[in-house]
XYZ file of C-alpha atoms in Angstrom:
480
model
C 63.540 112.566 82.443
C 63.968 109.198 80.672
C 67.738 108.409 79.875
C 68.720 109.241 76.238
C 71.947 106.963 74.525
C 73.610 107.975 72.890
C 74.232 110.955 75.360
C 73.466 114.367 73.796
C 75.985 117.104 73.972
C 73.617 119.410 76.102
C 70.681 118.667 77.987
C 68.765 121.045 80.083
C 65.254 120.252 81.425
C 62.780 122.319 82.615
C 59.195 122.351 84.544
C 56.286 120.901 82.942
C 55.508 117.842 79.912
C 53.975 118.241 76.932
C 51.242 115.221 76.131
C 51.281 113.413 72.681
C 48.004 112.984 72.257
C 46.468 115.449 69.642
C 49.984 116.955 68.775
C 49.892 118.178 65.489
C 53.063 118.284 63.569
C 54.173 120.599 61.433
C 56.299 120.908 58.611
C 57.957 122.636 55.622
C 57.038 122.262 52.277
C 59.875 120.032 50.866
C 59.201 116.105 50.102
C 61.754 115.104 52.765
C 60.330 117.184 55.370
C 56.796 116.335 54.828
C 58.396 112.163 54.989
C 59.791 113.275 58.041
C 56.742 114.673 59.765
C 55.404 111.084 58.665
C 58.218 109.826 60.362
C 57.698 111.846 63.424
C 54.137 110.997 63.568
C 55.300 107.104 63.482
C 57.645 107.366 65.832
C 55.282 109.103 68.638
C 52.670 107.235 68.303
C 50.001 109.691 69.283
C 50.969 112.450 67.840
C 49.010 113.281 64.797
C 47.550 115.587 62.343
C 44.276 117.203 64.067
C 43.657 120.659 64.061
C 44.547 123.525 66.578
C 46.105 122.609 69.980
C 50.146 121.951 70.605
C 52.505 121.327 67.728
C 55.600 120.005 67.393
C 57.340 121.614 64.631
C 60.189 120.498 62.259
C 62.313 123.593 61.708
C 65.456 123.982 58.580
C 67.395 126.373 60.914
C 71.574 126.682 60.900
C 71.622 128.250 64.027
C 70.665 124.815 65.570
C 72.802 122.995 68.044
C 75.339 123.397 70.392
C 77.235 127.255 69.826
C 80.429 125.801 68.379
C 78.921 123.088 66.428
C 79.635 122.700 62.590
C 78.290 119.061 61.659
C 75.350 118.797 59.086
C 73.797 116.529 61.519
C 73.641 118.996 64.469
C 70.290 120.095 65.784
C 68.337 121.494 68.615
C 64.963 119.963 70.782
C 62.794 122.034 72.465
C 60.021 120.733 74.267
C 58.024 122.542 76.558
C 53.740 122.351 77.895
C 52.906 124.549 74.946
C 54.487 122.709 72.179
C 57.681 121.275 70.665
C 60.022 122.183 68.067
C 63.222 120.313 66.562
C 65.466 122.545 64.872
C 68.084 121.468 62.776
C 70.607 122.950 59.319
C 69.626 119.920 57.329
C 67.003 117.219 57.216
C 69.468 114.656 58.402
C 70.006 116.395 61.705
C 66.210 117.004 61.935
C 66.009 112.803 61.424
C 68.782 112.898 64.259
C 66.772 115.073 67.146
C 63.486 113.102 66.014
C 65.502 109.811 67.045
C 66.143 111.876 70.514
C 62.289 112.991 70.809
C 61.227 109.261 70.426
C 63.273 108.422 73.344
C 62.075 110.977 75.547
C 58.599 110.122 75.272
C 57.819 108.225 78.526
C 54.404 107.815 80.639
C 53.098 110.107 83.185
C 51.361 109.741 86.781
C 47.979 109.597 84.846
C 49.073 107.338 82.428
C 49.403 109.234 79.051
C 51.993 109.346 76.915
C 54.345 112.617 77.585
C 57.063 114.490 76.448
C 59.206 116.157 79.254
C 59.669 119.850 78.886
C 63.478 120.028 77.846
C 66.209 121.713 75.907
C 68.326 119.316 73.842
C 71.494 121.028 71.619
C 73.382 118.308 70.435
C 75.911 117.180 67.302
C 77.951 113.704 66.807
C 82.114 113.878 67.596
C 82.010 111.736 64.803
C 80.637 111.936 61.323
C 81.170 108.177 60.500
C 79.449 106.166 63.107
C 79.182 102.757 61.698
C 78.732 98.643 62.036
C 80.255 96.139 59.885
C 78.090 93.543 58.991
C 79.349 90.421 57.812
C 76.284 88.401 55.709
C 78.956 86.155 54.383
C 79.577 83.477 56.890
C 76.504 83.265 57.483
C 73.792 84.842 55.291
C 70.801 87.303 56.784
C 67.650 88.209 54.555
C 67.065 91.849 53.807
C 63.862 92.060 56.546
C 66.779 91.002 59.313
C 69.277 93.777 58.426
C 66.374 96.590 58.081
C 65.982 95.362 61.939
C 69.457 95.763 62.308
C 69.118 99.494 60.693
C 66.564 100.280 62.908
C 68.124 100.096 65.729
C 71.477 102.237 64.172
C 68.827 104.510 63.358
C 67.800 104.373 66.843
C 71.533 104.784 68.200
C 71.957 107.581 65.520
C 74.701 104.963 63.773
C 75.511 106.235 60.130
C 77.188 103.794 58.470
C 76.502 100.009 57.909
C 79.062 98.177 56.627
C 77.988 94.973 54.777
C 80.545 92.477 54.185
C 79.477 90.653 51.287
C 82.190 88.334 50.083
C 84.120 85.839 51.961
C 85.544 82.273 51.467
C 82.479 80.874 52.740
C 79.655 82.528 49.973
C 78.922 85.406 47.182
C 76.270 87.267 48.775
C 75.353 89.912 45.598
C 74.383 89.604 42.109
C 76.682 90.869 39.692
C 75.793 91.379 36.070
C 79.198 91.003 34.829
C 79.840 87.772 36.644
C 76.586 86.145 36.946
C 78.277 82.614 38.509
C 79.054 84.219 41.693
C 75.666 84.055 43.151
C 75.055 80.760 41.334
C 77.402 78.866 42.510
C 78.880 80.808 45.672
C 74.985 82.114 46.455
C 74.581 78.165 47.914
C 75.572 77.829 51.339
C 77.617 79.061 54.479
C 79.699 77.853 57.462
C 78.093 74.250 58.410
C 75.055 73.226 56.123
C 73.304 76.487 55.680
C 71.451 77.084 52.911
C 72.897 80.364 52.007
C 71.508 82.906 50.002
C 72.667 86.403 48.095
C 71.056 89.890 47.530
C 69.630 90.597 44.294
C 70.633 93.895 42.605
C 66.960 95.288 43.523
C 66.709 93.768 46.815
C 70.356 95.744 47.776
C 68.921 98.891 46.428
C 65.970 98.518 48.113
C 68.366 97.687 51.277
C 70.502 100.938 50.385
C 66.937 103.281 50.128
C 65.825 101.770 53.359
C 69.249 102.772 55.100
C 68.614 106.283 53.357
C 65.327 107.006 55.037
C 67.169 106.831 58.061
C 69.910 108.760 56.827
C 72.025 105.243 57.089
C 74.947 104.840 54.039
C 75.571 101.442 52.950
C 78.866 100.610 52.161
C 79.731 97.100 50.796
C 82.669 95.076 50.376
C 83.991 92.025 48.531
C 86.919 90.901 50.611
C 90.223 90.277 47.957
C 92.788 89.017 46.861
C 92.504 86.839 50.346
C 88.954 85.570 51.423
C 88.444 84.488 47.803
C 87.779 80.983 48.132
C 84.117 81.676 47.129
C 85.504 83.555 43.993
C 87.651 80.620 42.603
C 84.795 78.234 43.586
C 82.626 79.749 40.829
C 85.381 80.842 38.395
C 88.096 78.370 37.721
C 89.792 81.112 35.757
C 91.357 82.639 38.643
C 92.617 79.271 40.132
C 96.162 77.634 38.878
C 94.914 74.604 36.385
C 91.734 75.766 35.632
C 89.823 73.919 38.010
C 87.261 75.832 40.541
C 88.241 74.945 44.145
C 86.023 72.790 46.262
C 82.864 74.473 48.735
C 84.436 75.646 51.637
C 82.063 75.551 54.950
C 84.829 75.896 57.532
C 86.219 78.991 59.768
C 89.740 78.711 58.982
C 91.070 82.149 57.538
C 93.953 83.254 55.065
C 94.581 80.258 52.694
C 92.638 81.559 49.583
C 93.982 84.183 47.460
C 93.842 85.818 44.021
C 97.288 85.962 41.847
C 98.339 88.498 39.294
C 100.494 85.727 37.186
C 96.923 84.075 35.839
C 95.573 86.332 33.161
C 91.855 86.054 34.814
C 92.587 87.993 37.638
C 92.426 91.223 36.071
C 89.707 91.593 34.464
C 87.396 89.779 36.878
C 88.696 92.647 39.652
C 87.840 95.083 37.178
C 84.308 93.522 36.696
C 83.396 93.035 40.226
C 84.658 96.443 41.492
C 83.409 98.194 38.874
C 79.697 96.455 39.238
C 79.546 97.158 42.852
C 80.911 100.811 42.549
C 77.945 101.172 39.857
C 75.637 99.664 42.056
C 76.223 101.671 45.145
C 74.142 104.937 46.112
C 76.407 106.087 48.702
C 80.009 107.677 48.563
C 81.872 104.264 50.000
C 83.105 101.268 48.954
C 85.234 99.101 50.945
C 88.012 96.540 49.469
C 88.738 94.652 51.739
C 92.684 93.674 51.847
C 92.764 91.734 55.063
C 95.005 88.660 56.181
C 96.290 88.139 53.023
C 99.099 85.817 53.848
C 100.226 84.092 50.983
C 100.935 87.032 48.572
C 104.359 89.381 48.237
C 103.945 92.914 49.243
C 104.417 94.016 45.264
C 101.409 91.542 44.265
C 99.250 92.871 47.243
C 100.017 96.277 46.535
C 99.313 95.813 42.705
C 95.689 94.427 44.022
C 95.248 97.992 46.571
C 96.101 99.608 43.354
C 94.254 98.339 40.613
C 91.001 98.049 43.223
C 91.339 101.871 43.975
C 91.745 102.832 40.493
C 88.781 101.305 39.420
C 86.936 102.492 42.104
C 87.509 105.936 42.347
C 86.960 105.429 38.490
C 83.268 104.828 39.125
C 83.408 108.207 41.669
C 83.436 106.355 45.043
C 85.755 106.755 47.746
C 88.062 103.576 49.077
C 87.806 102.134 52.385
C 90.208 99.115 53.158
C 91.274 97.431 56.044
C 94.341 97.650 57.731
C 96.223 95.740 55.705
C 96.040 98.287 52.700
C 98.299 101.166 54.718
C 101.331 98.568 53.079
C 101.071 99.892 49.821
C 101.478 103.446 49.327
C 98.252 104.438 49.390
C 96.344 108.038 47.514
C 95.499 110.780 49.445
C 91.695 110.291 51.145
C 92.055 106.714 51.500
C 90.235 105.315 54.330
C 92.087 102.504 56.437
C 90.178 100.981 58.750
C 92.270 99.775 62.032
C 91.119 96.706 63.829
C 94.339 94.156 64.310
C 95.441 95.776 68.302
C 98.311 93.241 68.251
C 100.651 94.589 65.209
C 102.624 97.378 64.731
C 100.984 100.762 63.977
C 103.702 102.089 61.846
C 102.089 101.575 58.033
C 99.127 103.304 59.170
C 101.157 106.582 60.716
C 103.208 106.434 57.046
C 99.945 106.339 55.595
C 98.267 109.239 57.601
C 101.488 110.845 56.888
C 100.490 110.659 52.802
C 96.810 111.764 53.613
C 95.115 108.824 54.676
C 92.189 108.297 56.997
C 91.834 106.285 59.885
C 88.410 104.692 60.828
C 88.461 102.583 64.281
C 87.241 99.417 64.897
C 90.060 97.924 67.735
C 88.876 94.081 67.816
C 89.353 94.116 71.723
C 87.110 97.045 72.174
C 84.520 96.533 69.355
C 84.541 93.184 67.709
C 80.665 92.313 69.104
C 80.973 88.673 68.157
C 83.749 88.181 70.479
C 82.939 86.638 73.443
C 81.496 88.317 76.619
C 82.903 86.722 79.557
C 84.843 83.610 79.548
C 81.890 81.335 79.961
C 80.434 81.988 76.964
C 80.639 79.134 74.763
C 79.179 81.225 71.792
C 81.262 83.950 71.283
C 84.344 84.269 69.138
C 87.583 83.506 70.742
C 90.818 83.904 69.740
C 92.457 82.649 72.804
C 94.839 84.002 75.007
C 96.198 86.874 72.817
C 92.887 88.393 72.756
C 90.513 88.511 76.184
C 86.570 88.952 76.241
C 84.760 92.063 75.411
C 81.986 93.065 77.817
C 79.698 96.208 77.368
C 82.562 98.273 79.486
C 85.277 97.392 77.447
C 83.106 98.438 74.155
C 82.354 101.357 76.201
C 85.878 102.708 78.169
C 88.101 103.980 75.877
C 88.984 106.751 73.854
C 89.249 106.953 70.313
C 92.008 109.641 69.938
C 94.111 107.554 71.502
C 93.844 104.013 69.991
C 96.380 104.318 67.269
C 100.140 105.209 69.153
C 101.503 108.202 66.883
C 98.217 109.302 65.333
C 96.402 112.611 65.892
C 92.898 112.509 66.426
C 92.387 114.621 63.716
C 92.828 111.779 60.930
C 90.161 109.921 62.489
C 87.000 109.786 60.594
C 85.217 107.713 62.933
C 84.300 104.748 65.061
C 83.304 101.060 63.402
C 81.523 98.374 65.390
C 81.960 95.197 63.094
C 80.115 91.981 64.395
C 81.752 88.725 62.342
C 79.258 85.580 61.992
C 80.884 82.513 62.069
C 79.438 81.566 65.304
C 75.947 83.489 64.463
C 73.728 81.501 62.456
C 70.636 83.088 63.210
C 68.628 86.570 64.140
C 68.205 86.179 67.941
C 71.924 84.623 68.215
C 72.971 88.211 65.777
C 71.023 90.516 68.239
C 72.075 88.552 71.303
C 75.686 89.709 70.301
C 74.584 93.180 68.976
C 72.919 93.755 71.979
C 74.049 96.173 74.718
C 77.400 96.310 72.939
C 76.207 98.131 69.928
C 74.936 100.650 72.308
C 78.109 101.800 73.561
C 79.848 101.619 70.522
C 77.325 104.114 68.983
C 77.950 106.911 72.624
C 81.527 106.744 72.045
C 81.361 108.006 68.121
C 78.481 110.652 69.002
C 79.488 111.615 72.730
C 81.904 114.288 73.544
C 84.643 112.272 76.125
C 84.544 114.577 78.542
C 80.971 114.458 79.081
C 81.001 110.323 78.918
C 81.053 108.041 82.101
C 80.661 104.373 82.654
C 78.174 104.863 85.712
C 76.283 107.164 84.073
C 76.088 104.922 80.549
C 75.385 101.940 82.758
C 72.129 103.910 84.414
C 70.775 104.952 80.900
C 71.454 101.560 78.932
C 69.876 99.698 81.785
C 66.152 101.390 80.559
C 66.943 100.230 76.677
C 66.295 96.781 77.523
C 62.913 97.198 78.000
C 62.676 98.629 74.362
C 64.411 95.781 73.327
C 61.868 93.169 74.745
C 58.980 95.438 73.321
C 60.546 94.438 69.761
C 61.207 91.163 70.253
C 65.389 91.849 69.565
C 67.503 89.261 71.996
C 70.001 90.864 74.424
C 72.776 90.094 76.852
C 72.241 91.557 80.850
C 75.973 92.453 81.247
C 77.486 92.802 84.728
C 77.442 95.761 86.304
C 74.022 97.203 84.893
C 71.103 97.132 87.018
C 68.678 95.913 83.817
C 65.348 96.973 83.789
């Protein structure tokens, strides 16, 4: 049977394959389902619309998946030489098992394109399975993330994460504050040109993520990795006067301050554009190494930004930082800094928080792979490489000291693109890491293994050269 990743929760094959060509596929009567048997058709090539013969069949069913299974995303594959059926309570988890049948398909000793008969009940650990992507440093056209979707979508990843803001550019059109894009549009790290989304092209980003039941969930970065901010609005700088471009990696010298009366209202503007502007239930604001502010001034900033966006009816993801201030009930705090002290974030689970995890030594993808890479991230000596079995070896419930694994909501990859100027470069980093990073939030741990991952990922790469995505051959995986 060809190797499925992420790993499903049960898999049980049986005798016999079921070919793809002339499989009809069949559907219920709802808009989304019939998109999805368009979907399924695209996705197995062969499989089509002709009359009598097998049929794989798309199934609204709550029984589906594994006995004790509650997610919405859970669902059940059947395959067998008479036909197919996916089975699922909602038309996300029929998306999900369709991502499973794609991978499946494989060729035969006669050379056609089969399905092997077998029984797949599976459901995701984690609801929020996600990758931050930062378009700020460097700035990536909407056709390069919809790659980057499609292979979440592949890896049955939830979430992206877009981090539009930093000190380096604006990267999204804001009615309100039209100088952002402007001014801050220009540019990125070195000479780039830069760029931003318009307010169609990010819906149009957000409804592609949709199809494949992806949520988008941006974030401008304040009141620290503002530089691009006070570039276009002199306002929120001391004298008036904007600050200068800033092409540079260096981190935590740019803020936003409560004692000039601009401050304010522009947070009120921006957060409340983007909240309007977002389809899904997220967004994300920011909050990290802020290091020139007190902890009542940063806490007035967690504040204010939560107010207005739970205002707008979105939910508030922050990083780290944020479990300082005292923080509403719900709030998501997203972990990632492995060398500080974990106490704010258990008094902040203790209040009702949530804890998303994205530990930089396990997930950060831009970090370096081995020591002789001269491309990756480094942050020297307190922070080693990160190969494909460090992104895959560990175990979420136990990455916070003092937290219960019940407050997490999830698992974050976040790829930062200082060092990434360009698509093959972005998937040369992505690529196996985001793999593994996607088994450990869907995976049960007691059914996960590094030898077994290692055999399954090794067949991706062939996938990988078939659509033209870059990748890195980490050690200990015999590639294919």
């Amino acid at each position: 049977m060809p190797p499925l990743v992420p790993l499903p929760a049960q898999v049980r094959t049986t005798d016999g394959s079921l070919p793809l060509d002339g499989l009809r596929v069949v559907a219920g009567p709802s808009a989304e389902e019939q998109r999805l048997a368009t979907v399924a058709r695209d996705l197995l090539g062969p499989a089509g619309e002709t009359s009598g013969g097998p049929a794989l069949v798309l199934t609204l069913d709550d029984a589906a998946g594994p006995d004790d299974a509650t997610s919405p995303e859970r669902y059940t594959v059947e395959v067998a030489p008479a036909g197919a059926t996916v089975t699922a309570p909602t038309t996300e988890g029929l998306f999900r098992g369709l991502t499973t049948l794609a991978q499946l398909a494989t060729t035969d000793g006669e050379g056609r394109t089969v399905l092997p008969a077998v029984v797949v009940q599976d459901a995701p650990r984690y609801a929020w399975r996600g990758l931050s992507l930062d378009v700020a440093r460097h700035f990536f056209e909407p056709d390069v993330v919809e790659r980057v979707i499609d292979e979440m979508a592949r890896y049955k990843l939830s979430v992206l994460h877009l981090h539009l803001t930093d000190d380096q550019g604006w990267r999204l059109e804001l009615p309100s504050r039209p100088l952002l894009t402007e001014i801050s549009g220009k540019g990125e790290i070195g000479d780039g040109v830069g760029g931003f989304y318009t307010m169609d092209e990010f819906r149009r980003l957000q409804e592609y993520a949709a199809e494949r039941y992806v949520q988008v969930v941006p974030e401008f970065d304040m009141p620290g990795h503002t530089n691009a901010a006070t570039h276009a609005y002199g306002e929120l700088v001391p004298g008036g006067e904007p600050t200068d471009r800033f092409g540079g990696e260096e981190v935590g010298f740019s803020k936003l301050s409560f004692d000039l009366p601009g401050t304010e209202p522009f947070l009120r503007d921006v957060f409340g554009d983007m909240a309007a502007a977002t389809l899904g239930e997220y967004v994300h604001i920011g909050g990290d190494e802020v290091f020139t502010l007190g902890a009542e001034e940063y806490s007035r900033f967690v504040l204010l930004a939560h107010e207005v966006v739970t205002a707008a009816g979105k939910k508030v993801v922050g990083w780290q930082e944020i479990a300082e201030a005292e923080l509403p009930a719900g709030t998501v705090v997203q972990y990632w800094e492995t060398r500080k002290d974990t106490e704010p974030l258990r008094r902040a689970v203790d209040g009702g928080a949530k804890i998303l995890l994205s530990p930089a030594d396990r997930v950060y993808l831009d970090m370096k792979y081995d020591a002789d890479d001269v491309r990756g991230q480094d942050w020297g000596a307190s922070m080693p490489p990160v190969e494909l079995r460090d992104s895959y070896d560990w175990e979420p419930d136990a990455a916070v000291e003092g937290v219960d694994g019940d407050a997490v909501v999830g698992v974050e990859a976040a790829i930062w693109s200082e060092r990434i100027p360009d698509e093959d470069t972005l998937f040369m980093r992505l690529l196996p890491r985001l793999a593994a990073s996607a088994e450990v939030a869907w995976t049960p741990a007691d059914a996960r293994s590094w030898d077994d991952f290692a055999s399954r990922v090794s067949r991706e790469s062939a996938g990988w050269r078939e659509r033209g995505l870059t990748f890195h051959a980490s050690p200990g995986v015999d590639w294919a």
